[in-house]
Every structure is written in structure tokens, then in C-alpha cells.
PDB file of C-alpha atoms in Angstrom:
ATOM      1  CA  GLN J   1      14.520  11.901   4.790  1.00 72.00           C
ATOM      2  CA  LYS J   2      18.010   9.218   4.568  1.00 81.00           C
ATOM      3  CA  GLU J   3      20.469   9.400   1.111  1.00 89.00           C
ATOM      4  CA  VAL J   4      20.492   5.385   0.144  1.00 94.00           C
ATOM      5  CA  GLU J   5      16.082   3.988   1.168  1.00 94.00           C
ATOM      6  CA  GLN J   6      16.342   0.107   0.720  1.00 94.00           C
ATOM      7  CA  ASP J   7      13.751  -2.674   1.430  1.00 85.00           C
ATOM      8  CA  PRO J   8      15.174  -4.160   4.947  1.00 81.00           C
ATOM      9  CA  GLY J   9      12.525  -7.390   3.606  1.00 83.00           C
ATOM     10  CA  PRO J  10      12.896 -11.013   4.173  1.00 91.00           C
ATOM     11  CA  LEU J  11      12.446 -11.919   1.258  1.00 95.00           C
ATOM     12  CA  SER J  12      11.910 -15.752   0.079  1.00 96.00           C
ATOM     13  CA  VAL J  13      11.474 -16.975  -2.531  1.00 96.00           C
ATOM     14  CA  PRO J  14      11.527 -20.546  -4.530  1.00 97.00           C
ATOM     15  CA  GLU J  15      14.948 -21.370  -6.479  1.00 97.00           C
ATOM     16  CA  GLY J  16      14.838 -20.741  -9.717  1.00 97.00           C
ATOM     17  CA  ALA J  17      13.273 -17.363  -9.718  1.00 97.00           C
ATOM     18  CA  ILE J  18      14.123 -14.512 -10.511  1.00 97.00           C
ATOM     19  CA  VAL J  19      14.735 -12.593  -7.514  1.00 97.00           C
ATOM     20  CA  SER J  20      14.963  -8.124  -8.668  1.00 96.00           C
ATOM     21  CA  LEU J  21      16.736  -5.609  -4.956  1.00 97.00           C
ATOM     22  CA  ASN J  22      15.840  -2.593  -5.344  1.00 96.00           C
ATOM     23  CA  CYS J  23      17.258   1.019  -3.631  1.00 96.00           C
ATOM     24  CA  THR J  24      16.840   3.956  -4.105  1.00 96.00           C
ATOM     25  CA  TYR J  25      19.127   7.454  -3.283  1.00 95.00           C
ATOM     26  CA  SER J  26      18.499  11.382  -2.625  1.00 93.00           C
ATOM     27  CA  ASN J  27      22.025  12.519  -3.787  1.00 89.00           C
ATOM     28  CA  SER J  28      23.026  13.613  -6.855  1.00 88.00           C
ATOM     29  CA  ALA J  29      26.861  13.496  -5.709  1.00 86.00           C
ATOM     30  CA  PHE J  30      26.457   9.890  -5.890  1.00 89.00           C
ATOM     31  CA  GLN J  31      29.115   8.610  -8.646  1.00 86.00           C
ATOM     32  CA  TYR J  32      28.974   4.636  -8.092  1.00 90.00           C
ATOM     33  CA  PHE J  33      26.658   2.313  -7.330  1.00 94.00           C
ATOM     34  CA  MET J  34      27.258  -1.207  -5.718  1.00 94.00           C
ATOM     35  CA  TRP J  35      26.222  -3.987  -4.461  1.00 96.00           C
ATOM     36  CA  TYR J  36      27.860  -5.835  -2.015  1.00 96.00           C
ATOM     37  CA  ARG J  37      26.121  -9.560  -0.998  1.00 97.00           C
ATOM     38  CA  GLN J  38      27.100 -10.461   3.370  1.00 96.00           C
ATOM     39  CA  TYR J  39      26.948 -14.025   4.457  1.00 95.00           C
ATOM     40  CA  SER J  40      26.251 -14.468   8.148  1.00 90.00           C
ATOM     41  CA  ARG J  41      29.130 -13.706  10.330  1.00 86.00           C
ATOM     42  CA  LYS J  42      31.054 -12.522   6.984  1.00 90.00           C
ATOM     43  CA  GLY J  43      31.979  -9.080   6.187  1.00 93.00           C
ATOM     44  CA  PRO J  44      30.762  -7.703   2.975  1.00 95.00           C
ATOM     45  CA  GLU J  45      32.240  -8.463  -0.026  1.00 93.00           C
ATOM     46  CA  LEU J  46      31.051  -6.801  -3.793  1.00 92.00           C
ATOM     47  CA  LEU J  47      29.413  -8.181  -6.023  1.00 94.00           C
ATOM     48  CA  MET J  48      28.951  -5.204  -8.818  1.00 92.00           C
ATOM     49  CA  TYR J  49      29.703  -1.486  -9.590  1.00 88.00           C
ATOM     50  CA  THR J  50      28.856   0.797 -12.108  1.00 89.00           C
ATOM     51  CA  TYR J  51      29.103   4.045 -12.513  1.00 85.00           C
ATOM     52  CA  SER J  52      26.486   5.081 -15.294  1.00 85.00           C
ATOM     53  CA  SER J  53      22.888   4.738 -16.344  1.00 88.00           C
ATOM     54  CA  GLY J  54      22.019   1.057 -18.148  1.00 91.00           C
ATOM     55  CA  ASN J  55      22.569  -2.503 -17.654  1.00 93.00           C
ATOM     56  CA  LYS J  56      25.696  -3.908 -15.985  1.00 94.00           C
ATOM     57  CA  GLU J  57      25.101  -7.506 -16.177  1.00 95.00           C
ATOM     58  CA  ASP J  58      27.793 -10.378 -14.848  1.00 94.00           C
ATOM     59  CA  GLY J  59      27.249 -14.384 -15.140  1.00 96.00           C
ATOM     60  CA  ARG J  60      23.018 -14.137 -12.951  1.00 97.00           C
ATOM     61  CA  PHE J  61      23.455 -11.112 -11.492  1.00 97.00           C
ATOM     62  CA  THR J  62      22.420  -7.516 -14.229  1.00 97.00           C
ATOM     63  CA  ALA J  63      22.280  -3.686 -12.372  1.00 96.00           C
ATOM     64  CA  GLN J  64      20.753  -1.239 -13.365  1.00 96.00           C
ATOM     65  CA  VAL J  65      21.347   1.666 -11.932  1.00 95.00           C
ATOM     66  CA  ASP J  66      18.587   5.257 -13.935  1.00 94.00           C
ATOM     67  CA  LYS J  67      20.775   8.148 -12.422  1.00 92.00           C
ATOM     68  CA  SER J  68      17.546   9.970 -13.305  1.00 92.00           C
ATOM     69  CA  SER J  69      15.028   8.552 -11.204  1.00 94.00           C
ATOM     70  CA  LYS J  70      17.508   7.657  -8.160  1.00 94.00           C
ATOM     71  CA  TYR J  71      17.400   4.352  -9.080  1.00 94.00           C
ATOM     72  CA  ILE J  72      19.608   0.695  -8.557  1.00 96.00           C
ATOM     73  CA  SER J  73      18.045  -2.605  -9.241  1.00 96.00           C
ATOM     74  CA  LEU J  74      19.715  -5.791  -9.228  1.00 97.00           C
ATOM     75  CA  PHE J  75      17.784  -8.801 -10.804  1.00 97.00           C
ATOM     76  CA  ILE J  76      19.037 -12.703 -10.334  1.00 97.00           C
ATOM     77  CA  ARG J  77      18.700 -15.139 -12.648  1.00 97.00           C
ATOM     78  CA  ASP J  78      17.998 -18.963 -10.953  1.00 97.00           C
ATOM     79  CA  SER J  79      18.700 -18.290  -8.052  1.00 97.00           C
ATOM     80  CA  GLN J  80      20.263 -20.172  -5.764  1.00 97.00           C
ATOM     81  CA  PRO J  81      20.528 -21.837  -2.171  1.00 97.00           C
ATOM     82  CA  SER J  82      23.832 -20.509  -2.156  1.00 96.00           C
ATOM     83  CA  ASP J  83      22.549 -16.191  -2.831  1.00 97.00           C
ATOM     84  CA  SER J  84      20.578 -16.658   0.457  1.00 97.00           C
ATOM     85  CA  ALA J  85      22.127 -13.724   2.117  1.00 97.00           C
ATOM     86  CA  THR J  86      21.660  -9.805   2.667  1.00 96.00           C
ATOM     87  CA  TYR J  87      22.018  -8.327  -0.155  1.00 97.00           C
ATOM     88  CA  LEU J  88      23.407  -4.516   0.573  1.00 96.00           C
ATOM     89  CA  CYS J  89      23.333  -1.447  -2.011  1.00 97.00           C
ATOM     90  CA  ALA J  90      25.882   0.839  -2.073  1.00 94.00           C
ATOM     91  CA  MET J  91      26.293   4.779  -3.137  1.00 92.00           C
ATOM     92  CA  MET J  92      30.196   5.790  -3.149  1.00 88.00           C
ATOM     93  CA  SER J  93      31.355   9.512  -3.436  1.00 84.00           C
ATOM     94  CA  ILE J  94      35.417  10.320  -3.268  1.00 81.00           C
ATOM     95  CA  ILE J  95      36.914  12.375  -0.588  1.00 77.00           C
ATOM     96  CA  GLN J  96      40.559  13.450  -0.463  1.00 76.00           C
ATOM     97  CA  GLY J  97      40.323   9.710  -3.178  1.00 75.00           C
ATOM     98  CA  ALA J  98      39.517   7.743  -0.714  1.00 78.00           C
ATOM     99  CA  GLN J  99      35.753   6.345  -0.784  1.00 82.00           C
ATOM    100  CA  LYS J 100      33.220   6.897   0.956  1.00 85.00           C
ATOM    101  CA  LEU J 101      30.216   4.985   0.514  1.00 89.00           C
ATOM    102  CA  VAL J 102      26.414   4.989   1.699  1.00 93.00           C
ATOM    103  CA  PHE J 103      24.762   1.696   2.816  1.00 94.00           C
ATOM    104  CA  GLY J 104      20.965   1.021   1.930  1.00 95.00           C
ATOM    105  CA  GLN J 105      19.957  -1.066   5.363  1.00 93.00           C
ATOM    106  CA  GLY J 106      20.422  -4.675   3.903  1.00 94.00           C
ATOM    107  CA  THR J 107      17.550  -7.149   1.688  1.00 95.00           C
ATOM    108  CA  ARG J 108      17.701 -10.506   3.593  1.00 95.00           C
ATOM    109  CA  LEU J 109      16.878 -13.259   0.908  1.00 96.00           C
ATOM    110  CA  THR J 110      16.112 -16.645   0.800  1.00 97.00           C
ATOM    111  CA  ILE J 111      15.952 -18.542  -1.540  1.00 97.00           C
ATOM    112  CA  ASN J 112      13.976 -22.198  -0.364  1.00 96.00           C
ATOM    113  CA  PRO J 113      15.448 -25.659  -2.218  1.00 94.00           C
TER     114      PRO J 113
ATOM    115  CA  GLU K   1      40.693 -14.271   3.305  1.00 55.00           C
ATOM    116  CA  THR K   2      39.670 -11.136   1.255  1.00 61.00           C
ATOM    117  CA  GLY K   3      43.292 -10.185   2.880  1.00 92.00           C
ATOM    118  CA  VAL K   4      41.751  -7.085   6.078  1.00 96.00           C
ATOM    119  CA  THR K   5      42.620  -9.559   9.064  1.00 96.00           C
ATOM    120  CA  GLN K   6      40.523  -8.168  12.355  1.00 97.00           C
ATOM    121  CA  THR K   7      40.727  -8.633  15.515  1.00 97.00           C
ATOM    122  CA  PRO K   8      39.559 -10.035  17.784  1.00 97.00           C
ATOM    123  CA  ARG K   9      37.299 -11.732  16.552  1.00 96.00           C
ATOM    124  CA  HIS K  10      34.517 -10.810  19.501  1.00 97.00           C
ATOM    125  CA  LEU K  11      35.178  -8.926  22.350  1.00 97.00           C
ATOM    126  CA  VAL K  12      33.062  -8.352  25.425  1.00 96.00           C
ATOM    127  CA  MET K  13      33.691  -5.169  27.562  1.00 94.00           C
ATOM    128  CA  GLY K  14      32.080  -3.802  30.342  1.00 92.00           C
ATOM    129  CA  MET K  15      31.228  -0.063  30.475  1.00 91.00           C
ATOM    130  CA  THR K  16      34.738   1.165  32.523  1.00 89.00           C
ATOM    131  CA  ASN K  17      36.933  -0.358  30.021  1.00 90.00           C
ATOM    132  CA  LYS K  18      39.804   0.394  27.833  1.00 95.00           C
ATOM    133  CA  LYS K  19      40.211  -2.269  24.846  1.00 96.00           C
ATOM    134  CA  SER K  20      41.502  -1.968  20.529  1.00 97.00           C
ATOM    135  CA  LEU K  21      40.186  -2.935  17.354  1.00 98.00           C
ATOM    136  CA  LYS K  22      42.670  -4.319  15.206  1.00 98.00           C
ATOM    137  CA  CYS K  23      43.448  -3.947  12.075  1.00 98.00           C
ATOM    138  CA  GLU K  24      45.632  -5.188   8.976  1.00 97.00           C
ATOM    139  CA  GLN K  25      45.071  -5.367   5.609  1.00 96.00           C
ATOM    140  CA  HIS K  26      47.770  -7.492   2.885  1.00 94.00           C
ATOM    141  CA  LEU K  27      46.678  -6.296   0.137  1.00 93.00           C
ATOM    142  CA  GLY K  28      48.740  -3.204  -0.985  1.00 91.00           C
ATOM    143  CA  HIS K  29      46.083  -0.491  -0.791  1.00 91.00           C
ATOM    144  CA  ASN K  30      46.222   2.897   0.664  1.00 89.00           C
ATOM    145  CA  ALA K  31      43.183   3.823   2.336  1.00 91.00           C
ATOM    146  CA  MET K  32      41.679   2.009   5.327  1.00 93.00           C
ATOM    147  CA  TYR K  33      37.554   2.701   6.832  1.00 93.00           C
ATOM    148  CA  TRP K  34      35.450   1.616   9.489  1.00 96.00           C
ATOM    149  CA  TYR K  35      32.121   0.921   9.316  1.00 96.00           C
ATOM    150  CA  LYS K  36      29.512   0.582  11.945  1.00 96.00           C
ATOM    151  CA  GLN K  37      26.986  -2.561  11.838  1.00 95.00           C
ATOM    152  CA  SER K  38      23.996  -2.181  14.311  1.00 93.00           C
ATOM    153  CA  ALA K  39      21.406  -4.081  14.010  1.00 87.00           C
ATOM    154  CA  LYS K  40      18.252  -3.243  11.152  1.00 81.00           C
ATOM    155  CA  LYS K  41      20.273  -0.347  10.548  1.00 88.00           C
ATOM    156  CA  PRO K  42      22.242  -0.052   7.455  1.00 91.00           C
ATOM    157  CA  LEU K  43      26.249  -0.187   7.724  1.00 93.00           C
ATOM    158  CA  GLU K  44      27.354   3.478   9.325  1.00 93.00           C
ATOM    159  CA  LEU K  45      30.732   4.940   7.808  1.00 93.00           C
ATOM    160  CA  MET K  46      32.718   5.751  11.120  1.00 94.00           C
ATOM    161  CA  PHE K  47      36.225   7.257   9.837  1.00 93.00           C
ATOM    162  CA  VAL K  48      38.499   7.415   6.996  1.00 91.00           C
ATOM    163  CA  TYR K  49      41.936   7.419   6.214  1.00 91.00           C
ATOM    164  CA  SER K  50      43.686   7.828   3.225  1.00 85.00           C
ATOM    165  CA  LEU K  51      48.133   8.142   2.894  1.00 81.00           C
ATOM    166  CA  GLU K  52      47.549   7.795   7.304  1.00 80.00           C
ATOM    167  CA  GLU K  53      44.966  10.603   7.549  1.00 82.00           C
ATOM    168  CA  ARG K  54      42.447  11.263   9.007  1.00 82.00           C
ATOM    169  CA  VAL K  55      39.788  12.350   6.306  1.00 79.00           C
ATOM    170  CA  GLU K  56      36.655  11.921   7.100  1.00 76.00           C
ATOM    171  CA  ASN K  57      34.825  12.035  10.928  1.00 76.00           C
ATOM    172  CA  ASN K  58      31.609  11.162  10.479  1.00 75.00           C
ATOM    173  CA  SER K  59      30.511  12.924  13.831  1.00 85.00           C
ATOM    174  CA  VAL K  60      31.291   9.749  15.543  1.00 93.00           C
ATOM    175  CA  PRO K  61      32.152  10.516  19.489  1.00 93.00           C
ATOM    176  CA  SER K  62      34.678  10.965  21.259  1.00 93.00           C
ATOM    177  CA  ARG K  63      34.927   6.896  23.347  1.00 95.00           C
ATOM    178  CA  PHE K  64      35.823   5.930  19.848  1.00 96.00           C
ATOM    179  CA  SER K  65      39.895   6.896  18.899  1.00 95.00           C
ATOM    180  CA  PRO K  66      41.242   6.165  15.928  1.00 95.00           C
ATOM    181  CA  GLU K  67      44.872   5.557  14.835  1.00 95.00           C
ATOM    182  CA  CYS K  68      46.104   4.407  11.305  1.00 95.00           C
ATOM    183  CA  PRO K  69      50.340   3.893  12.317  1.00 94.00           C
ATOM    184  CA  ASN K  70      50.894   2.918   8.611  1.00 93.00           C
ATOM    185  CA  SER K  71      48.402   1.849   5.280  1.00 91.00           C
ATOM    186  CA  SER K  72      48.555  -1.781   6.753  1.00 95.00           C
ATOM    187  CA  HIS K  73      47.355  -1.480  10.096  1.00 96.00           C
ATOM    188  CA  LEU K  74      44.503   0.569  11.187  1.00 97.00           C
ATOM    189  CA  PHE K  75      43.247   0.073  15.717  1.00 97.00           C
ATOM    190  CA  LEU K  76      39.730   1.282  16.933  1.00 97.00           C
ATOM    191  CA  HIS K  77      40.760   2.533  20.523  1.00 97.00           C
ATOM    192  CA  LEU K  78      37.556   2.806  22.651  1.00 96.00           C
ATOM    193  CA  HIS K  79      36.678   3.489  26.337  1.00 94.00           C
ATOM    194  CA  THR K  80      33.401   4.021  28.161  1.00 94.00           C
ATOM    195  CA  LEU K  81      32.061   2.720  25.734  1.00 94.00           C
ATOM    196  CA  GLN K  82      27.645   2.890  26.250  1.00 95.00           C
ATOM    197  CA  PRO K  83      25.440  -0.661  25.690  1.00 94.00           C
ATOM    198  CA  GLU K  84      24.392   0.451  22.855  1.00 94.00           C
ATOM    199  CA  ASP K  85      27.688   0.566  21.113  1.00 96.00           C
ATOM    200  CA  SER K  86      26.981  -2.912  20.621  1.00 96.00           C
ATOM    201  CA  ALA K  87      27.639  -3.294  16.859  1.00 96.00           C
ATOM    202  CA  LEU K  88      29.640  -5.235  14.329  1.00 97.00           C
ATOM    203  CA  TYR K  89      32.847  -3.575  13.596  1.00 98.00           C
ATOM    204  CA  LEU K  90      33.947  -3.422   9.547  1.00 97.00           C
ATOM    205  CA  CYS K  91      37.094  -2.548   8.919  1.00 97.00           C
ATOM    206  CA  ALA K  92      37.782  -1.928   4.964  1.00 95.00           C
ATOM    207  CA  SER K  93      40.222  -0.755   2.735  1.00 93.00           C
ATOM    208  CA  SER K  94      40.815   0.123  -0.965  1.00 90.00           C
ATOM    209  CA  GLN K  95      43.163   1.759  -3.597  1.00 85.00           C
ATOM    210  CA  GLU K  96      43.010   5.475  -3.221  1.00 76.00           C
ATOM    211  CA  ASN K  97      42.446   7.574  -6.470  1.00 66.00           C
ATOM    212  CA  ARG K  98      41.485   4.625  -7.578  1.00 64.00           C
ATOM    213  CA  ASN K  99      37.415   3.091  -8.492  1.00 63.00           C
ATOM    214  CA  THR K 100      38.830  -0.020  -7.132  1.00 70.00           C
ATOM    215  CA  GLU K 101      36.701  -2.192  -4.971  1.00 79.00           C
ATOM    216  CA  ALA K 102      36.912  -1.815  -1.112  1.00 87.00           C
ATOM    217  CA  PHE K 103      37.728  -5.188   1.079  1.00 92.00           C
ATOM    218  CA  PHE K 104      35.935  -5.534   3.773  1.00 95.00           C
ATOM    219  CA  GLY K 105      36.924  -8.006   6.597  1.00 95.00           C
ATOM    220  CA  GLN K 106      35.236 -10.178   8.855  1.00 95.00           C
ATOM    221  CA  GLY K 107      35.168  -7.975  11.175  1.00 96.00           C
ATOM    222  CA  THR K 108      34.462  -7.403  15.655  1.00 97.00           C
ATOM    223  CA  ARG K 109      31.296  -8.780  17.293  1.00 96.00           C
ATOM    224  CA  LEU K 110      30.915  -5.921  20.489  1.00 97.00           C
ATOM    225  CA  THR K 111      28.965  -6.625  23.255  1.00 96.00           C
ATOM    226  CA  VAL K 112      28.943  -3.243  26.052  1.00 96.00           C
ATOM    227  CA  VAL K 113      27.900  -5.196  29.445  1.00 94.00           C
TER     228      VAL K 113
END
């Protein structure tokens, strides 16, 4: 079983739609939960991170964590064509002070004008 | 520009060649990482350096050899690679013992022929 499972998509939605992206994980040792966005030919950039169950909102983005179900989600409201990218969930544990990130496969998202 | 610079951006090498990938971070971080991103696979952590000491080697073949001469620079030395090693190699950095963002470089696209 993979430590982190993410539906690779692709996912295509019209502009303005609400997008829901999800990941499940199996390792209870993960302490932090992150969403990265990766544009073509670029490195991943952090969108949101959280460490507790519940919701965290930042503009049009909401991250949701349910530790009891080992399930995390990212919601994008009022989606824009510029949101088209690959979205990667990542789970983090700390080893000797450094971050160990385990990524999902990434979901390729396209927002159609 | 994320503050993490990788060179070269693209590299084509034969299976008998020796080459090195370079990463430099300008963020004052003291932990650095190498990740491998292959098509249709999750980002995989390869090596972790914290305070210039290797703290994680994720079962990576010996044909990949990392070097961290100081907290700002990280190298990945390559020799006798296989075609299946073709991938995007990403460097990242973070601040040790702080649960802050890991910044990624734009990656080196490696093709082994």
C-alpha cells in the first residue's frame, strides 16, 4: 500500500467551478499536511499547510484535514484558468530536524475559460 | 525565482558519462534535499542533508552520490546511469527545526541515452 494516495486525474472543469482535490494516507506519524502547486516546467510551490484536523482558509483555497479518517482535501472556489496546474498533496514528518515529505502522485487540473 | 537555483536546467548524458547537478540556495536555510520526479510517479525523496550532514538516504542506488560542502550548496554526482533514471531532479531547502515551507528549485530535466 502506498503511503499517500492521490487520484492523478486529469481533471477538467469550467471557469468558476468549485474544485475538490483529495488524498488519503496510511502513516499516522505524519505531522503536517501540505498542498503544493506545480506549473509546467517549474518546481512545486507551497499553497497551504496545516497540522491539525479541521479547515484552513486562504483566499479562494480551503484545506481540510481529517486525521481520524487519514484524509485531506483542497477546495478551490471560483476557479480561474490560472489555477490550471498539477496539485500535489504532501505529508511531512520531521527527521533529525529536517523535513521528510511524502508526496501523492499529483492531480493535473485544467480550468477551461 | 524561489531562491533555490539549479543548474543545468536540462542535461542529456550517455550511460557511461559522469556528470553533476548543482543546487544553490540563497535563503539562509540549513537543510537541503534531492527529490526525483518521474512521469506518472510521485515525487520521491532521495537524500536529506541537515546542517551539512546526511540524515536520510532513501535506498538510492550508489550511481547517485550527493555532496553538501556547505549549507548553501548541494550537488548530485551521477555516473553509469540507466535510461530509467531519466527524470526531473528537484532540489529543495528549508530551515532546520522549523515547520516552515520547503522551497523547491525549478529542477534539472535529465535524459539518459
